[in-house]
XYZ file of C-alpha atoms in Angstrom:
566
model
C -11.874 -32.577 -30.256
C -9.047 -33.624 -32.588
C -5.761 -31.803 -32.453
C -4.987 -29.266 -35.128
C -2.874 -30.755 -37.983
C -0.015 -28.564 -36.845
C -0.040 -30.359 -33.490
C 0.065 -33.886 -34.861
C 3.700 -33.873 -35.900
C 6.493 -33.204 -33.472
C 9.267 -31.022 -34.815
C 12.863 -32.199 -35.131
C 14.161 -33.103 -31.711
C 10.736 -34.071 -30.361
C 10.013 -30.682 -28.739
C 6.607 -29.162 -29.673
C 6.886 -25.869 -31.495
C 5.595 -22.678 -29.875
C 2.779 -22.607 -32.426
C 1.770 -26.152 -31.495
C 1.698 -25.283 -27.802
C -0.374 -22.154 -28.419
C -2.895 -24.007 -30.551
C -3.267 -26.718 -27.934
C -4.027 -24.078 -25.347
C -6.036 -21.648 -27.467
C -7.964 -23.372 -30.282
C -9.135 -20.681 -32.720
C -12.832 -21.153 -31.978
C -12.517 -21.435 -28.221
C -12.200 -17.878 -27.006
C -15.364 -16.326 -28.296
C -17.859 -14.208 -26.422
C -21.165 -13.489 -28.129
C -19.722 -14.748 -31.390
C -16.774 -12.319 -31.498
C -13.094 -12.787 -30.572
C -12.448 -11.629 -27.036
C -9.025 -11.129 -25.434
C -8.269 -12.758 -22.139
C -8.530 -9.890 -19.662
C -7.436 -11.126 -16.278
C -8.322 -14.509 -14.868
C -12.103 -14.783 -14.960
C -14.832 -16.979 -16.358
C -16.122 -15.737 -19.711
C -19.440 -16.949 -21.070
C -20.195 -17.786 -24.694
C -23.330 -18.870 -26.515
C -21.373 -21.877 -27.808
C -20.185 -23.026 -24.376
C -21.744 -22.719 -20.959
C -18.383 -21.709 -19.559
C -14.874 -21.672 -20.952
C -12.720 -24.483 -19.535
C -10.160 -23.436 -16.951
C -7.368 -24.221 -19.410
C -8.394 -21.202 -21.466
C -7.964 -18.830 -18.543
C -4.590 -17.144 -18.116
C -3.629 -18.993 -14.942
C -4.723 -22.309 -16.410
C -2.875 -21.524 -19.609
C 0.272 -20.795 -17.644
C 0.002 -24.130 -15.878
C -0.599 -26.083 -19.065
C 2.161 -24.369 -20.996
C 4.755 -24.656 -18.271
C 4.182 -28.348 -17.822
C 5.195 -28.785 -21.453
C 8.107 -26.403 -21.790
C 10.877 -25.564 -19.377
C 11.667 -22.484 -21.427
C 8.220 -21.123 -20.685
C 8.821 -21.558 -16.969
C 11.962 -19.496 -17.302
C 10.028 -16.843 -19.217
C 7.383 -16.689 -16.472
C 10.091 -16.353 -13.822
C 11.646 -13.487 -15.767
C 8.273 -11.801 -16.264
C 7.445 -12.073 -12.557
C 10.864 -10.709 -11.625
C 10.123 -7.749 -13.881
C 6.740 -7.247 -12.210
C 8.435 -7.252 -8.804
C 11.356 -4.992 -9.648
C 9.787 -2.892 -12.413
C 7.592 -0.573 -10.326
C 10.431 0.115 -7.887
C 12.838 0.870 -10.717
C 10.197 3.062 -12.354
C 9.847 5.101 -9.168
C 13.623 5.409 -9.079
C 13.813 6.646 -12.659
C 10.968 9.064 -11.951
C 13.084 10.600 -9.194
C 11.037 9.579 -6.148
C 12.471 6.151 -5.318
C 11.692 5.165 -1.749
C 10.763 8.714 -0.756
C 7.350 10.290 -0.357
C 5.987 13.708 0.611
C 4.987 12.168 3.956
C 8.677 11.942 4.861
C 8.652 15.556 6.069
C 6.038 15.130 8.802
C 7.362 11.675 9.661
C 10.794 13.164 10.343
C 9.315 16.201 12.087
C 7.305 13.987 14.433
C 10.300 11.724 15.078
C 12.405 14.759 15.960
C 9.689 16.057 18.283
C 9.449 12.714 20.092
C 13.223 12.390 20.433
C 13.507 15.872 21.918
C 10.306 16.293 23.937
C 8.696 12.871 24.289
C 5.414 11.516 22.943
C 3.208 14.506 21.995
C -0.345 14.671 23.314
C -0.757 18.292 22.222
C -0.194 19.004 18.529
C 3.193 20.763 18.306
C 2.653 21.712 14.658
C -0.716 23.451 14.922
C -0.848 27.211 14.553
C -3.744 27.096 17.013
C -2.342 26.041 20.408
C -3.872 23.449 22.692
C -5.169 20.979 20.126
C -4.873 17.304 21.016
C -2.918 14.804 18.967
C -2.407 11.077 18.473
C 0.882 10.304 16.727
C -0.449 7.022 15.383
C 2.863 5.946 13.799
C 5.171 7.263 16.502
C 7.470 4.230 16.575
C 8.062 4.436 12.833
C 8.730 8.184 13.182
C 11.406 7.516 15.773
C 12.866 4.787 13.536
C 13.236 7.252 10.640
C 14.653 9.978 12.901
C 17.289 7.546 14.186
C 18.382 6.865 10.599
C 18.419 10.594 9.869
C 20.714 11.311 12.804
C 23.141 8.670 11.492
C 23.218 9.550 7.810
C 20.843 12.354 6.897
C 18.376 12.100 4.061
C 20.371 9.353 2.347
C 20.076 7.071 5.362
C 16.341 7.769 5.570
C 15.854 6.738 1.931
C 17.960 3.592 2.390
C 16.225 2.594 5.647
C 13.364 1.135 3.609
C 15.589 -1.817 2.715
C 15.105 -3.266 6.212
C 11.302 -3.656 6.295
C 11.204 -4.384 2.549
C 13.710 -7.223 2.879
C 11.959 -8.638 5.930
C 8.592 -8.440 4.169
C 9.670 -10.406 1.110
C 11.534 -12.922 3.221
C 8.413 -13.615 5.245
C 6.149 -13.451 2.188
C 8.268 -16.157 0.573
C 8.091 -18.253 3.736
C 4.311 -17.774 3.815
C 3.874 -18.944 0.226
C 6.160 -21.922 0.786
C 4.329 -22.825 4.011
C 0.998 -22.728 2.179
C 2.328 -25.103 -0.488
C 4.121 -27.333 2.041
C 7.414 -26.398 0.424
C 6.300 -27.654 -3.006
C 6.635 -24.396 -4.933
C 8.980 -24.293 -7.883
C 11.066 -21.150 -8.481
C 8.615 -20.039 -11.193
C 5.606 -20.654 -8.935
C 7.224 -18.780 -6.039
C 8.023 -15.849 -8.325
C 4.423 -15.826 -9.555
C 3.032 -15.816 -5.999
C 5.370 -12.981 -4.992
C 4.645 -10.890 -8.090
C 0.971 -10.454 -7.222
C 1.420 -8.785 -3.802
C 4.481 -6.938 -5.086
C 2.538 -5.154 -7.813
C -0.163 -4.161 -5.323
C 2.183 -2.919 -2.590
C 4.899 -1.333 -4.731
C 3.886 2.238 -3.861
C 4.340 1.442 -0.174
C 7.903 0.187 -0.547
C 8.804 3.617 0.720
C 9.383 5.545 3.933
C 5.707 5.173 4.875
C 4.792 2.765 7.699
C 2.376 0.629 5.664
C 5.208 -1.717 4.789
C 5.541 -2.602 8.489
C 1.834 -3.434 8.650
C 2.210 -5.679 5.589
C 5.093 -7.478 7.317
C 3.053 -7.987 10.503
C 0.052 -9.178 8.484
C 2.285 -11.734 6.774
C 3.605 -12.934 10.136
C 0.026 -13.254 11.423
C -0.964 -15.395 8.446
C 2.122 -17.585 8.907
C 1.298 -18.179 12.561
C -2.296 -19.094 11.752
C -1.270 -21.450 8.956
C 1.180 -23.179 11.252
C -1.536 -23.588 13.867
C -4.044 -24.973 11.357
C -1.472 -27.502 10.175
C -1.040 -28.889 13.688
C 1.519 -26.472 15.087
C -0.118 -26.344 18.522
C -1.744 -23.519 20.446
C 1.571 -22.169 21.649
C 2.103 -20.538 18.251
C -0.907 -18.292 18.902
C 0.822 -16.730 21.909
C 2.828 -14.544 19.506
C -0.231 -12.774 18.160
C -0.668 -10.249 21.030
C 2.962 -9.160 20.568
C 2.264 -8.598 16.878
C -0.747 -6.451 17.810
C 1.412 -4.343 20.137
C 3.947 -3.799 17.380
C 1.188 -2.961 14.900
C -0.594 -0.371 17.025
C 2.662 1.454 17.748
C 3.993 1.326 14.197
C 0.706 2.264 12.501
C -2.353 2.485 14.723
C -4.600 3.207 11.743
C -4.153 -0.346 10.427
C -3.559 -2.558 13.446
C -7.217 -3.846 13.354
C -6.277 -5.528 10.077
C -4.020 -7.864 12.053
C -6.817 -8.910 14.394
C -9.188 -9.311 11.436
C -6.632 -11.510 9.675
C -6.371 -13.743 12.741
C -10.121 -13.928 13.263
C -10.709 -14.806 9.598
C -8.832 -18.079 10.027
C -11.424 -19.135 12.596
C -14.047 -19.326 9.844
C -15.146 -22.836 8.833
C -14.769 -24.378 5.417
C -18.067 -25.629 3.942
C -17.176 -29.300 4.471
C -16.596 -28.638 8.182
C -20.284 -27.874 8.656
C -21.448 -31.063 6.980
C -21.907 -33.174 10.116
C -21.783 -32.836 13.920
C -18.343 -34.427 14.248
C -16.828 -32.007 11.737
C -18.524 -29.059 13.454
C -17.107 -30.102 16.829
C -13.619 -30.382 15.340
C -13.951 -26.925 13.778
C -15.226 -25.447 17.048
C -12.308 -26.902 18.988
C -9.899 -25.412 16.462
C -11.624 -22.018 16.189
C -11.991 -21.225 19.901
C -8.246 -20.682 20.531
C -8.084 -18.420 17.473
C -10.975 -16.321 18.781
C -9.285 -16.093 22.170
C -6.043 -14.997 20.511
C -7.898 -12.339 18.489
C -9.475 -11.034 21.693
C -6.031 -10.946 23.308
C -4.792 -8.921 20.339
C -7.540 -6.367 20.938
C -6.577 -6.104 24.599
C -2.886 -5.857 23.732
C -3.599 -2.955 21.379
C -4.131 -0.779 24.464
C -0.387 -1.005 25.097
C 0.495 2.215 23.338
C 1.238 5.750 24.574
C -2.333 6.868 23.912
C -4.201 3.889 25.353
C -7.761 3.624 24.062
C -7.284 6.620 21.744
C -4.483 4.798 19.954
C -6.362 1.509 19.869
C -9.516 3.137 18.470
C -7.649 5.488 16.147
C -9.103 3.983 12.992
C -12.680 4.509 14.222
C -12.010 8.103 15.266
C -10.324 8.954 11.985
C -13.062 7.751 9.641
C -14.184 10.294 7.072
C -11.518 12.968 7.539
C -8.843 11.748 5.110
C -11.362 10.827 2.406
C -13.047 14.240 2.390
C -13.528 15.520 -1.143
C -11.402 12.735 -2.614
C -8.393 15.065 -2.462
C -6.038 12.271 -1.372
C -5.795 10.028 -4.417
C -5.197 6.759 -2.590
C -8.366 7.311 -0.558
C -10.463 7.399 -3.732
C -12.458 4.382 -4.919
C -10.590 2.229 -7.429
C -12.948 3.157 -10.252
C -11.986 6.845 -10.027
C -8.371 6.480 -11.252
C -8.991 3.408 -13.449
C -12.496 4.018 -14.760
C -14.354 0.939 -16.039
C -11.062 -0.936 -16.331
C -11.022 -1.336 -12.548
C -13.119 -4.472 -13.104
C -10.176 -6.182 -14.834
C -7.814 -6.486 -11.826
C -10.761 -7.110 -9.530
C -11.988 -10.022 -11.652
C -8.450 -11.354 -12.033
C -7.755 -11.311 -8.305
C -11.152 -12.678 -7.311
C -11.621 -15.440 -9.878
C -8.043 -16.334 -10.767
C -7.089 -18.040 -7.480
C -10.454 -19.802 -7.356
C -9.996 -21.201 -10.863
C -6.425 -22.205 -10.095
C -7.319 -24.010 -6.871
C -10.301 -25.766 -8.447
C -8.092 -27.012 -11.253
C -5.483 -28.395 -8.863
C -7.989 -29.600 -6.251
C -6.238 -27.632 -3.492
C -8.080 -26.908 -0.248
C -7.677 -23.278 0.746
C -8.418 -22.218 4.341
C -11.602 -20.193 4.596
C -9.607 -17.448 6.289
C -7.411 -16.903 3.228
C -10.453 -16.673 0.953
C -12.210 -14.332 3.386
C -9.165 -12.040 3.522
C -9.000 -12.036 -0.271
C -12.635 -11.035 -0.687
C -12.491 -8.485 2.132
C -9.275 -7.035 0.727
C -10.820 -6.674 -2.724
C -13.896 -4.962 -1.264
C -11.736 -2.581 0.772
C -9.456 -1.919 -2.200
C -12.368 -1.088 -4.476
C -13.632 1.466 -1.948
C -10.175 2.857 -1.074
C -7.448 2.021 -3.563
C -4.725 2.104 -0.911
C -6.134 -1.147 0.515
C -5.470 -3.160 -2.659
C -2.222 -4.427 -1.169
C -4.327 -6.495 1.264
C -6.056 -8.177 -1.659
C -2.704 -8.688 -3.392
C -1.164 -10.413 -0.399
C -4.196 -12.683 0.033
C -4.346 -13.416 -3.707
C -0.709 -14.530 -3.716
C -1.403 -16.760 -0.711
C -4.404 -18.425 -2.355
C -2.434 -18.967 -5.566
C 0.319 -20.654 -3.555
C -2.129 -23.378 -2.515
C -3.154 -23.946 -6.120
C 0.396 -23.953 -7.515
C 1.776 -26.537 -5.087
C 3.580 -29.187 -7.090
C 3.093 -27.375 -10.417
C 5.394 -25.362 -12.685
C 8.371 -27.659 -12.332
C 10.392 -29.169 -9.501
C 10.047 -27.582 -6.035
C 12.889 -25.435 -4.773
C 15.549 -27.599 -3.169
C 16.105 -25.371 -0.138
C 12.949 -23.380 0.740
C 14.601 -21.505 3.605
C 17.461 -20.331 1.433
C 15.098 -19.376 -1.386
C 13.043 -17.219 0.974
C 16.160 -15.579 2.386
C 17.413 -14.910 -1.135
C 14.112 -13.269 -2.084
C 14.287 -11.033 0.981
C 17.918 -10.128 0.327
C 17.154 -9.298 -3.309
C 14.321 -6.964 -2.324
C 16.455 -5.338 0.380
C 19.187 -4.721 -2.175
C 16.694 -3.337 -4.680
C 15.195 -0.943 -2.088
C 18.659 0.158 -0.951
C 19.757 0.870 -4.519
C 16.548 2.807 -5.128
C 17.113 4.862 -1.981
C 20.745 5.547 -2.855
C 19.877 6.516 -6.418
C 17.292 9.077 -5.397
C 19.579 10.461 -2.685
C 22.894 10.625 -4.525
C 21.944 11.228 -8.160
C 22.898 14.783 -9.224
C 20.063 17.173 -9.937
C 19.644 20.768 -11.024
C 22.507 23.046 -10.071
C 24.814 20.080 -9.514
C 23.348 19.278 -6.091
C 22.480 15.703 -5.231
C 19.481 14.233 -3.441
C 15.762 14.841 -3.895
C 15.116 16.108 -0.370
C 18.235 18.258 -0.165
C 17.515 19.893 -3.522
C 13.865 20.486 -2.608
C 14.896 22.067 0.673
C 17.445 24.284 -1.061
C 15.080 25.402 -3.822
C 12.329 26.235 -1.326
C 14.605 28.276 0.961
C 13.541 31.706 -0.451
C 9.935 30.847 0.355
C 10.843 29.687 3.853
C 12.720 32.933 4.476
C 9.730 35.017 3.361
C 7.357 33.071 5.612
C 9.784 33.492 8.508
C 9.904 37.258 7.913
C 6.091 37.398 8.010
C 6.130 36.290 11.654
C 5.371 33.097 13.576
C 1.599 33.572 13.503
C 1.229 34.114 9.746
C -1.544 31.971 8.245
C -0.414 30.386 4.982
C -2.838 29.125 2.372
C -1.290 26.417 0.183
C -2.839 24.990 -2.959
C -0.695 21.880 -2.333
C -1.522 20.543 1.127
C 1.593 18.342 1.122
C 3.724 21.498 1.401
C 2.494 21.860 4.978
C 4.394 18.639 5.725
C 7.649 20.317 4.751
C 6.771 23.503 6.632
C 6.442 21.379 9.788
C 9.926 19.981 9.206
C 11.260 23.529 8.765
C 9.787 24.506 12.132
C 6.701 26.480 11.070
C 3.232 26.212 12.571
C 0.578 25.161 10.079
C -3.242 25.071 9.846
C -3.304 21.400 8.692
C -1.203 18.762 6.954
C -1.579 15.525 5.028
C -2.804 13.784 8.177
C -6.244 15.434 8.254
C -7.608 12.873 10.697
C -5.373 14.040 13.578
C -6.795 17.554 13.185
C -10.437 16.474 13.425
C -12.470 16.961 16.599
C -12.721 13.231 17.337
C -8.945 13.092 17.830
C -7.861 16.687 18.457
C -10.728 17.389 20.857
C -13.877 19.488 20.863
C -13.431 22.896 19.290
C -10.305 21.866 17.363
C -9.666 23.743 14.141
C -8.430 22.377 10.830
C -8.247 24.213 7.526
C -8.042 21.008 5.504
C -11.680 20.916 4.436
C -11.678 24.638 3.683
C -8.625 24.296 1.436
C -10.096 21.284 -0.354
C -13.299 23.257 -0.961
C -11.268 26.047 -2.586
C -9.320 23.600 -4.752
C -12.523 21.924 -5.903
C -14.270 25.232 -6.611
C -17.091 24.958 -4.090
C -15.657 27.976 -2.219
C -13.798 30.949 -3.666
C -10.395 32.009 -2.408
C -11.894 35.328 -1.387
C -14.563 33.644 0.754
C -11.965 31.354 2.281
C -9.739 34.325 3.122
C -12.640 36.030 4.846
C -13.376 32.874 6.855
C -9.811 31.916 7.787
C -7.866 35.164 7.556
C -5.156 33.956 5.163
C -2.151 36.274 5.063
C 0.182 34.404 2.700
C -0.704 32.381 -0.378
C 1.570 29.592 -1.602
C 0.618 28.223 -5.020
C 2.241 26.183 -7.764
C 3.992 28.140 -10.490
C 1.379 27.174 -13.055
C -1.287 28.706 -10.794
C 0.634 31.889 -10.054
C -0.507 33.841 -13.115
C -4.089 33.770 -11.863
C -3.038 35.637 -8.706
C -0.726 38.021 -10.537
C -3.393 39.034 -13.038
C -5.949 39.972 -10.396
C -3.915 42.872 -9.040
C -4.769 41.996 -5.430
C -1.591 40.063 -4.598
C 2.072 40.939 -4.344
C 4.701 38.311 -5.102
C 7.146 37.715 -2.258
C 9.284 34.769 -3.357
C 9.398 31.735 -5.582
C 11.349 28.484 -5.743
C 10.967 24.747 -5.998
C 8.015 25.069 -8.375
C 6.015 27.318 -6.020
C 5.342 31.047 -5.689
C 4.481 32.908 -2.484
C 2.125 35.894 -2.467
C 0.672 38.256 0.097
C -2.394 40.450 -0.119
C -1.551 43.858 -1.499
C -2.553 46.915 0.476
C -6.236 47.356 0.021
C -6.475 44.022 -1.802
C -9.446 41.731 -1.226
């Protein structure tokens, strides 16, 4: 096809104009689906009656490659855009007032304090019903946060995220550079980091998932080094990673073993003939042995088999009723648009690698597809797909988007330091910025505003059963020293972990919130004495005439049943 007349003449100076570049990439008739203009949504293959399949150059990733080969300015623009994608969500959380904090911080600190004072708990110290079993699946992370709290209070807790965040992006950068054999340009490295960053941004917080992401990255690095001839000795580190994973977050340590085992899968060309199959078998057997050693090493935790099998025993509890947003399928929060990121992450790396002719290990592709499937079912797992997508793109971008970085080690360290600084600033901002009443710090202000409610609950006695329309408030009640009927860890209250006959009000509260059970019926079943609701829900209790208001603060109002009230 002949170039457009605009493209035939170079402008003064010999540099193609932006219009010329755009028309070379996107001819007016090219992007057409069923005869109508269609925007490029994600990186997928779009069919048209005029063409069997659009060429890769018309896909976003292909367009980026083609444009950046022609214009250094475009490479700079992509680097800036990727930097915005990396830093933007963190800055947005900071401006929203949450920063690196999360409502989970209350029970994380409460558990860390309990462990520091009384040792690893096997009986739930927070349950209003005594004698229930417990598995503190993230006990090591809890102790880590408590240690920061004892040194600098809530501010230190918020800033502590800079350590795992910096380590994660340092190792992520090393992983991408390893995959590309050090041939990533600054723009390509930024692009590969932006993908996992967008998917994991909500976990750059006090939650332990960021540790699991770091350990998953280390596992992938070890396997890549082994596949590239690093020797079997590199695999000896995998059991230690499993031990760290099961003690930092037992719910997700199997991901590490799955990541290792995935790299034992063969590529299609390795099954073509007997010699190739023998070579694959010789390479895969040590990986399988290392994965088995990881499973055995997972028993090295304070709870033994209960800690190792935590994920199997916890299935179904946290996802009950879809009350926890991140446990919902991806199509619930996004609607039909969920197909856009899924198509982009699934087809984009494939198109990119096919265009460049890069050979991607079967394990990386398997982790990508498994991560997408898990993320579609539970949106909190999308970070797995993001990490794998960035890794696959690194193979396809090797040698593209400009000259490779001169010092890969320094570039990776700089990326880690930048993320650590960004997380530290976010933590400081949310901890030191003045709020209502002139006080500073999200957690301190929340604690102060809720103090009238805490005092009223304390006056009601240690055995008072509190119904809360916001289950996350139970987390804070644990930190304040109260016994609760459940918290935002519903799995540790279920019978498979807490033991036969264990009680948990989580499902009953969710049923009330979703309307399948009335508050009256729930009160008859559970014997609620106090009722803690959001301020915008308080009028419903006031108008009924059956409740007396005791206290309010922090956006919540506390009621008790009036005499003779039902």
